[in-house]
Backbone as ProteinMPNN parsed JSONL, in Angstrom:
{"seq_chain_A": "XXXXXXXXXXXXXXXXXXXXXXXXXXXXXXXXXXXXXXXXXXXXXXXXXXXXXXXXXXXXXXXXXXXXXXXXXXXXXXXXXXXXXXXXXXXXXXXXXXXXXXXXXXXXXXXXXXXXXXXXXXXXXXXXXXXXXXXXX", "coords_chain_A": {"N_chain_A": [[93.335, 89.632, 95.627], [91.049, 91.35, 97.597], [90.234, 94.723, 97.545], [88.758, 97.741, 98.876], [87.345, 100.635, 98.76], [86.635, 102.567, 101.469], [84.632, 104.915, 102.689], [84.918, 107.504, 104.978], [82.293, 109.005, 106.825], [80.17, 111.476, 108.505], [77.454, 113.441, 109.974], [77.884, 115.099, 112.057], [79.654, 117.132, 112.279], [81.604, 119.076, 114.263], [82.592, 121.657, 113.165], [81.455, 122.567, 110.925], [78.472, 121.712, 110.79], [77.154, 119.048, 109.186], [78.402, 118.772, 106.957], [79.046, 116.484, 105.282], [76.604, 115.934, 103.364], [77.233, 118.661, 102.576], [76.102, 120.745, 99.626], [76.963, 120.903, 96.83], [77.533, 122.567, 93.741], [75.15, 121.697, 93.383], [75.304, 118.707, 93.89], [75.314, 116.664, 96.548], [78.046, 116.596, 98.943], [79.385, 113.818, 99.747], [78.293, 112.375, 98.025], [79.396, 113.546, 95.48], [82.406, 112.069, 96.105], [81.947, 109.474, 96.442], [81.487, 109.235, 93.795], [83.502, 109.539, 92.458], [85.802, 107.766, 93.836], [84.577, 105.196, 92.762], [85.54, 105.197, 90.446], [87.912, 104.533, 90.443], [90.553, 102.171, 89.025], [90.689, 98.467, 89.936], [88.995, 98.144, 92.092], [87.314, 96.543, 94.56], [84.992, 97.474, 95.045], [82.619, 99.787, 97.193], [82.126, 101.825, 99.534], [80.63, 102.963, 102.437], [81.317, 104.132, 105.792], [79.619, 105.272, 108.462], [78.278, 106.266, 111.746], [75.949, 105.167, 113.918], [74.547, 107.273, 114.499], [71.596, 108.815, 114.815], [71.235, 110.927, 113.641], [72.689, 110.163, 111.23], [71.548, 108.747, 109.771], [70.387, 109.658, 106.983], [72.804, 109.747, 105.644], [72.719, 106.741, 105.179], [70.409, 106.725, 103.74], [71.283, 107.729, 101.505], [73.143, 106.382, 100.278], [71.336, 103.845, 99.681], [70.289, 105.245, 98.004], [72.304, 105.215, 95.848], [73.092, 102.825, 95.416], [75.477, 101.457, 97.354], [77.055, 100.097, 100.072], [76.307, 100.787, 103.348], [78.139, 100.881, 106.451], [77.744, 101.157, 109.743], [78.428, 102.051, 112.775], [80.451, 102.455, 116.012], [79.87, 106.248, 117.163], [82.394, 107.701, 118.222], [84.723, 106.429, 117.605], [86.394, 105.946, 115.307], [88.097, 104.471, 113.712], [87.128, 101.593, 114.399], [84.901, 101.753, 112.3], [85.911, 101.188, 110.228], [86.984, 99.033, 110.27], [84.787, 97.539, 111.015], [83.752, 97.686, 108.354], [85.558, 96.785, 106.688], [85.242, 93.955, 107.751], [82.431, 93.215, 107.282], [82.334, 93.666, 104.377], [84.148, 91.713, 103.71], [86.744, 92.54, 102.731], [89.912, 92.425, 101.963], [91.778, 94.188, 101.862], [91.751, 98.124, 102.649], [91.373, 101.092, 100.839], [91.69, 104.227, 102.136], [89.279, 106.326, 102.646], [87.891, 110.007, 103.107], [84.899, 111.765, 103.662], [84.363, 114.136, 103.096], [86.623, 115.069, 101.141], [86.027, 116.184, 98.079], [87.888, 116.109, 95.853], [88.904, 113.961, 94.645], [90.995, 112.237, 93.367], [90.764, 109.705, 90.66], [93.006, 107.983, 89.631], [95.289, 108.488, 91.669], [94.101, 107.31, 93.495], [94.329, 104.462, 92.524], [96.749, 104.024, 92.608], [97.93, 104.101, 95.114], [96.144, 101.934, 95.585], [97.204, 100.083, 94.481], [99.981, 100.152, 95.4], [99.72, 99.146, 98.12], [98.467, 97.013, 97.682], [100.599, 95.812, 97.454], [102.204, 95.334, 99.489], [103.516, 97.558, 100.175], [104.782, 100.605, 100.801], [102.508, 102.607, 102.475], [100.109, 104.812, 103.552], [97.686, 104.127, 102.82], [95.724, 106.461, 100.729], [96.126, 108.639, 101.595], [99.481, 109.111, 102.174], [102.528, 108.98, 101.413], [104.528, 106.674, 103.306], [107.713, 106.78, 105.43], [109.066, 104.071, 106.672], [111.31, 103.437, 107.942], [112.971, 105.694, 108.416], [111.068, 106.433, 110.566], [111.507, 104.595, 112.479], [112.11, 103.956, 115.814], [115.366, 105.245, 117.616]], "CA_chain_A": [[93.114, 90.437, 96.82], [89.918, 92.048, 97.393], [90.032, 95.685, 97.996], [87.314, 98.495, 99.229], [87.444, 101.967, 99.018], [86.113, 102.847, 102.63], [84.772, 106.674, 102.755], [84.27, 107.861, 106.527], [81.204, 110.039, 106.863], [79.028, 111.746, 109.525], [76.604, 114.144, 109.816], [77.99, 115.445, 113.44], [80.99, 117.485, 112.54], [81.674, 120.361, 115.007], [83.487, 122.864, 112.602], [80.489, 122.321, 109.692], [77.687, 119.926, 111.077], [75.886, 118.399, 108.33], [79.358, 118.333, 105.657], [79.131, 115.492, 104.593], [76.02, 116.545, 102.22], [77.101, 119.524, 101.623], [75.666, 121.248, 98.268], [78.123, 121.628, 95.577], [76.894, 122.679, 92.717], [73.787, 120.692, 93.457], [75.556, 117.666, 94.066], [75.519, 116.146, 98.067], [80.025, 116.275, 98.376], [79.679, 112.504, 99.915], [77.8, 111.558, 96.108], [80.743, 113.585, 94.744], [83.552, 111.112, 96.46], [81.113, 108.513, 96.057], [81.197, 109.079, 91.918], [84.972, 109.248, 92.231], [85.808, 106.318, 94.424], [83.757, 104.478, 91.925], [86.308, 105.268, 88.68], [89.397, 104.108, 91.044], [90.297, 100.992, 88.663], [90.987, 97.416, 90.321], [88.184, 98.13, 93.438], [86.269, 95.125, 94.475], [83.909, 97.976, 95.349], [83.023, 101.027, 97.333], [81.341, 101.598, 100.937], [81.051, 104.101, 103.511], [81.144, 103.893, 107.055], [79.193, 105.945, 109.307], [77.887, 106.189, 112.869], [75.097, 104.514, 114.246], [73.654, 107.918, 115.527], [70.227, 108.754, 113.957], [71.576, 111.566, 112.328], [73.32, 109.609, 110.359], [69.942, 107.706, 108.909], [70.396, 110.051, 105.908], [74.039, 109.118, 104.676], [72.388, 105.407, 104.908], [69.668, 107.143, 102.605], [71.872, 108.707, 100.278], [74.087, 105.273, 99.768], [70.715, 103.091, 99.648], [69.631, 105.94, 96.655], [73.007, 105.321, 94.937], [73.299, 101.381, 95.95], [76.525, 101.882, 97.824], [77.037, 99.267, 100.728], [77.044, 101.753, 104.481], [78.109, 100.085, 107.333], [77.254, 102.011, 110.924], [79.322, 101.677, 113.778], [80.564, 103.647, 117.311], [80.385, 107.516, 116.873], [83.763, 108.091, 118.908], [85.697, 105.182, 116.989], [86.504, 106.017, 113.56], [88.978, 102.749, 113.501], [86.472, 100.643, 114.938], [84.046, 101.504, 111.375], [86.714, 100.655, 109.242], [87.468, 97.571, 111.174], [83.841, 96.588, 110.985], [83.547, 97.876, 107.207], [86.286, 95.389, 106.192], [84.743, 92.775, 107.672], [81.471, 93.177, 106.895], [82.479, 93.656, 103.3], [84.802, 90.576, 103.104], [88.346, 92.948, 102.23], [91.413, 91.853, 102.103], [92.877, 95.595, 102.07], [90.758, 99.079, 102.596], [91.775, 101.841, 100.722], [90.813, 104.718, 102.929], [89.128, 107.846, 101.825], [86.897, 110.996, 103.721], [83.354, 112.324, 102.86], [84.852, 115.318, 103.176], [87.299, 115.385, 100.195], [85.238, 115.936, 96.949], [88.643, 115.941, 94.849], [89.669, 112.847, 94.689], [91.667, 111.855, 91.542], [91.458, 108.147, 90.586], [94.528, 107.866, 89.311], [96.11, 108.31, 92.724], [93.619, 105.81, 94.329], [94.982, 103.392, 91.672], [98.347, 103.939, 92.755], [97.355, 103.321, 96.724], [95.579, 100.337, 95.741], [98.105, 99.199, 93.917], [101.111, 99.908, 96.497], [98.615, 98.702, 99.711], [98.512, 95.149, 97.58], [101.89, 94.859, 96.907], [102.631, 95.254, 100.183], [104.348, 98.982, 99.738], [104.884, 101.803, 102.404], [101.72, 103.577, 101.517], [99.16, 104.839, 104.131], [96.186, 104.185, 101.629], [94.596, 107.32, 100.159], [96.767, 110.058, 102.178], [100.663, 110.039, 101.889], [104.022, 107.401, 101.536], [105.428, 106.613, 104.83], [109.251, 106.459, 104.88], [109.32, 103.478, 107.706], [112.422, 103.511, 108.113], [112.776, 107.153, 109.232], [109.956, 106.525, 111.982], [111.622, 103.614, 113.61], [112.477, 104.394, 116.946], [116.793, 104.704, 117.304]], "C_chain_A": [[91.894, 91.332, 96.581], [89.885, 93.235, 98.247], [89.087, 96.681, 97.764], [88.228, 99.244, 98.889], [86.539, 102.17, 100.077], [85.875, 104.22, 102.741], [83.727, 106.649, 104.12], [83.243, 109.268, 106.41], [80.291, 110.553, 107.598], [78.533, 112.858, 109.006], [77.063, 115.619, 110.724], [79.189, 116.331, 113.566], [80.473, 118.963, 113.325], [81.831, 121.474, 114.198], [82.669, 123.432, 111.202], [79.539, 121.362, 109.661], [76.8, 119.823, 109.378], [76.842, 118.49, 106.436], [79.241, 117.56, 104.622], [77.958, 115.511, 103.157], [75.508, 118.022, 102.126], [76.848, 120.069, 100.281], [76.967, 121.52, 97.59], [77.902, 121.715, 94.29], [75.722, 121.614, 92.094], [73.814, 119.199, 93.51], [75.921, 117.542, 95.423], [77.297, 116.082, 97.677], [80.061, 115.02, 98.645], [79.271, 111.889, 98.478], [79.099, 111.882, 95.319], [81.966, 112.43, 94.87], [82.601, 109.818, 96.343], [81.602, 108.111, 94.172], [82.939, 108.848, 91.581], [85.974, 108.209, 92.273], [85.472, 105.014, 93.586], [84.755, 104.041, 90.818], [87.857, 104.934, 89.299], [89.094, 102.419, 90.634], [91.014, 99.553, 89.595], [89.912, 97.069, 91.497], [87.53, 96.821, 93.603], [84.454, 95.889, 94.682], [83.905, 99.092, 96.397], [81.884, 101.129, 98.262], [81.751, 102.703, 101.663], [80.495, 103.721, 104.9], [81.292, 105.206, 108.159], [78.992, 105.878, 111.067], [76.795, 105.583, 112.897], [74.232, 105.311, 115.185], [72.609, 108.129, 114.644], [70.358, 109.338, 113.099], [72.099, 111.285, 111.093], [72.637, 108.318, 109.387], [70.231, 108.519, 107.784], [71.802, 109.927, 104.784], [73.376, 107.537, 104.478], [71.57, 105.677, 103.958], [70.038, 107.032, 101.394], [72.427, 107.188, 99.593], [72.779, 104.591, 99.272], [69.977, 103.803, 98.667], [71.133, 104.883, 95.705], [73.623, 103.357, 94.799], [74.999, 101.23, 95.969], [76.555, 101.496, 99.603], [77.174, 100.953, 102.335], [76.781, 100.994, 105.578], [78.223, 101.662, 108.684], [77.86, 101.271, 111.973], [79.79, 103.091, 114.793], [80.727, 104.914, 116.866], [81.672, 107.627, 117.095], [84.857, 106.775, 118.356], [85.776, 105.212, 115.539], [86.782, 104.673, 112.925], [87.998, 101.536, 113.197], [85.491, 100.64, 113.461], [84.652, 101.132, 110.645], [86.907, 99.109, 109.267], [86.043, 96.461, 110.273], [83.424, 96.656, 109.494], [84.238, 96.58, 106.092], [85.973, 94.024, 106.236], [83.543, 92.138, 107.182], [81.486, 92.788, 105.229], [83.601, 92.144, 102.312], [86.471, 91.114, 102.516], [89.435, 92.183, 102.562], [92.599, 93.468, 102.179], [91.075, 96.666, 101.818], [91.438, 100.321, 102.043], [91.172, 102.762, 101.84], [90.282, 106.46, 102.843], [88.141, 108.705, 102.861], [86.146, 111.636, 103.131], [83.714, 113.528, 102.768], [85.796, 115.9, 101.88], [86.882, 115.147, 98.463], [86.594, 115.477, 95.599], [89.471, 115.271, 94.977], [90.023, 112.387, 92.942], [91.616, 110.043, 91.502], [92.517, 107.71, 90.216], [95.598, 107.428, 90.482], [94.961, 107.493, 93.844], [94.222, 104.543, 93.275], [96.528, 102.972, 92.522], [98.697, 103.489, 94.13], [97.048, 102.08, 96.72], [96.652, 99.548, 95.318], [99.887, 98.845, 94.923], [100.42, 98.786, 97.87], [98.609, 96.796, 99.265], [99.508, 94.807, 97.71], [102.903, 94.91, 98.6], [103.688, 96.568, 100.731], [103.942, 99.519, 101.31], [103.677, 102.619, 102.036], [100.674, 103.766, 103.467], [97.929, 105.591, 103.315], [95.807, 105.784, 101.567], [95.309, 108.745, 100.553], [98.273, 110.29, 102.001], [101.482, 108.511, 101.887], [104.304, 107.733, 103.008], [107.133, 106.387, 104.526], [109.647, 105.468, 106.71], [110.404, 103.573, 108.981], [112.647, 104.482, 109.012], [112.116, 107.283, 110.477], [109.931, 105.62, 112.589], [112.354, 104.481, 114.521], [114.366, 104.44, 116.892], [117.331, 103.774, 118.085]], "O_chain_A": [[91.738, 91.964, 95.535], [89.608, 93.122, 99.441], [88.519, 96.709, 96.673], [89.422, 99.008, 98.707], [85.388, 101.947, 99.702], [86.891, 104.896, 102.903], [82.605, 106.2, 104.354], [83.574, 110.353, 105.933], [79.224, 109.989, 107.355], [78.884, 113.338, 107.928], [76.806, 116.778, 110.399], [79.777, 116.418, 114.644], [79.48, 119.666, 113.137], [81.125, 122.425, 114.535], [83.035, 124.403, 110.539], [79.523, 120.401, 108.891], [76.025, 120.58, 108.794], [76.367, 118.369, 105.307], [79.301, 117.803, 103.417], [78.362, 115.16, 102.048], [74.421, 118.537, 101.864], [77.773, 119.66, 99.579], [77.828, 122.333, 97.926], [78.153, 120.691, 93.654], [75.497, 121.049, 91.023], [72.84, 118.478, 93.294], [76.874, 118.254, 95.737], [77.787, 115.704, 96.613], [80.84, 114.502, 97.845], [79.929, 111.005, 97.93], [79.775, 111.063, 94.697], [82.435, 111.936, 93.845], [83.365, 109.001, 95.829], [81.911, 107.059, 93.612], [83.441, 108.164, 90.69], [86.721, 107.798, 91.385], [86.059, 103.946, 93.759], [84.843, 102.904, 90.354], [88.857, 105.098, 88.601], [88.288, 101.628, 91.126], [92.159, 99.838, 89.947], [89.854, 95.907, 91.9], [87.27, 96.12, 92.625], [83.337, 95.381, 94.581], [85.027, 99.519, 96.672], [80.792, 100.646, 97.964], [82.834, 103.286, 101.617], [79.436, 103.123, 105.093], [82.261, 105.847, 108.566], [79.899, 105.232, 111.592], [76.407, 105.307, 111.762], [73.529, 104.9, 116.108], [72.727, 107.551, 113.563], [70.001, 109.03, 111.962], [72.006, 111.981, 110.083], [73.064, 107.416, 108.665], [70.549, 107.589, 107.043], [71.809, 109.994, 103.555], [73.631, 107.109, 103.352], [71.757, 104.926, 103.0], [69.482, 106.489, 100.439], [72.108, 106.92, 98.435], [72.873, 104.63, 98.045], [68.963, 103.22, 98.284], [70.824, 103.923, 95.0], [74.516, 102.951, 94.055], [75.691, 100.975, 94.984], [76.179, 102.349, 100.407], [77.967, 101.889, 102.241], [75.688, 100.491, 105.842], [78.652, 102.798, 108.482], [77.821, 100.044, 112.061], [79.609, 104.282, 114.54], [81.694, 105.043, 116.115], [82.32, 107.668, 116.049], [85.777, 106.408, 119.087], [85.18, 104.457, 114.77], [86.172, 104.005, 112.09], [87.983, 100.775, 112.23], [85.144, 99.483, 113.222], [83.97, 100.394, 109.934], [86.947, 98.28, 108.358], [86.047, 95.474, 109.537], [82.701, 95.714, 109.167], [83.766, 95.855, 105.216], [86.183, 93.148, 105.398], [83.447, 90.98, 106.775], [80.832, 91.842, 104.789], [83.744, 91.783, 101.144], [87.264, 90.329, 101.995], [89.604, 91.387, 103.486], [93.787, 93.607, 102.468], [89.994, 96.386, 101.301], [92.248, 100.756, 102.862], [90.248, 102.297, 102.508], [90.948, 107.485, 102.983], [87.491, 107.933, 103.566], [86.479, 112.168, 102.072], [82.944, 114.077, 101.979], [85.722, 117.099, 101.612], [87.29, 114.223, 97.759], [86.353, 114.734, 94.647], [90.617, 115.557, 95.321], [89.437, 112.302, 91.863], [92.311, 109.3, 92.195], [92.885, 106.708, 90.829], [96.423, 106.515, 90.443], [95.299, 107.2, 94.991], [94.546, 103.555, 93.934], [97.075, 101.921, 92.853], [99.58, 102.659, 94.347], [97.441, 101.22, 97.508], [96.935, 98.448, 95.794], [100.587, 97.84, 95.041], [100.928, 97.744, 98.283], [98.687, 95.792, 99.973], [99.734, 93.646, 98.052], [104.076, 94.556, 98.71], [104.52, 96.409, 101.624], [103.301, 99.171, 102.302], [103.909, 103.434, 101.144], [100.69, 102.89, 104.332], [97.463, 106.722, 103.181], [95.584, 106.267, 102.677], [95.093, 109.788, 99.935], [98.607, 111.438, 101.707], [101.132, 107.383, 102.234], [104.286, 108.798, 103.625], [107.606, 105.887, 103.506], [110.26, 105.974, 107.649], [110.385, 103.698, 110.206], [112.568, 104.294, 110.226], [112.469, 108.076, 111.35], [108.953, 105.319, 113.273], [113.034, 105.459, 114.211], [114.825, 103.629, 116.088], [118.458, 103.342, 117.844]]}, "name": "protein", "num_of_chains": 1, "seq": "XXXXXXXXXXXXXXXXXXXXXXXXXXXXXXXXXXXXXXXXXXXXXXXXXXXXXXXXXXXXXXXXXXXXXXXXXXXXXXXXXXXXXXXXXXXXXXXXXXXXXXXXXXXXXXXXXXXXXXXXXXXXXXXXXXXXXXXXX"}
């Protein structure tokens, strides 16, 4: 099974525009989750998927410094980059991570990737689901 690590990233956020390379101790935070993403063992590999607004010509920069596949797709469709990230990239599963979260542990992307193959309750990269519990009665 060939799985990504998918990290969603714009330029365009309302609440902090231009996040995604934020400075952190002189490191862009998308390079940070970038360097992290990277040390999550079993990956087939490691991609981010942006927008296709202009602003977002400089995350294509940043990846095409660090040779780090970025696929560009609808601003208002997060889904829809993932969608096209997977395919583009050939996955068979996407872990799924945000440019936004510099502290990412590999360890617990291991443990995602590794539930997400086996077919587990996992919603990749963020929390267990308890199915069960959230079927309708």
């Amino acid at each position: 099974m060939r799985t990504f690590a998918v990290i969603q990233a714009r330029m365009g956020s309302t609440r902090l525009p231009r996040k995604a390379l934020a400075d952190i101790r002189g490191v862009p935070m998308l390079l940070r989750v970038i360097t992290q993403a990277r040390l999550v063992p079993g990956l087939a590999g490691v991609a981010v998927a942006t927008t296709d607004q202009p602003a977002d010509g400089v995350i294509e920069d940043l990846c095409a410094t660090v040779k780090v596949a970025c696929i560009r797709g609808p601003e208002e469709d997060v889904l829809a980059r993932y969608v096209l990230a997977a395919e583009q990239l050939g996955a068979d599963a996407v872990v799924r991570l945000t440019g936004d979260s510099p502290l990412l542990d590999p360890a617990v992307g291991q443990r995602d990737r590794l539930g997400g193959a086996a077919g587990g309750d996992h919603d990749l990269g963020e929390r267990r689901i308890d199915r069960q519990r959230m079927a309708p009665s």
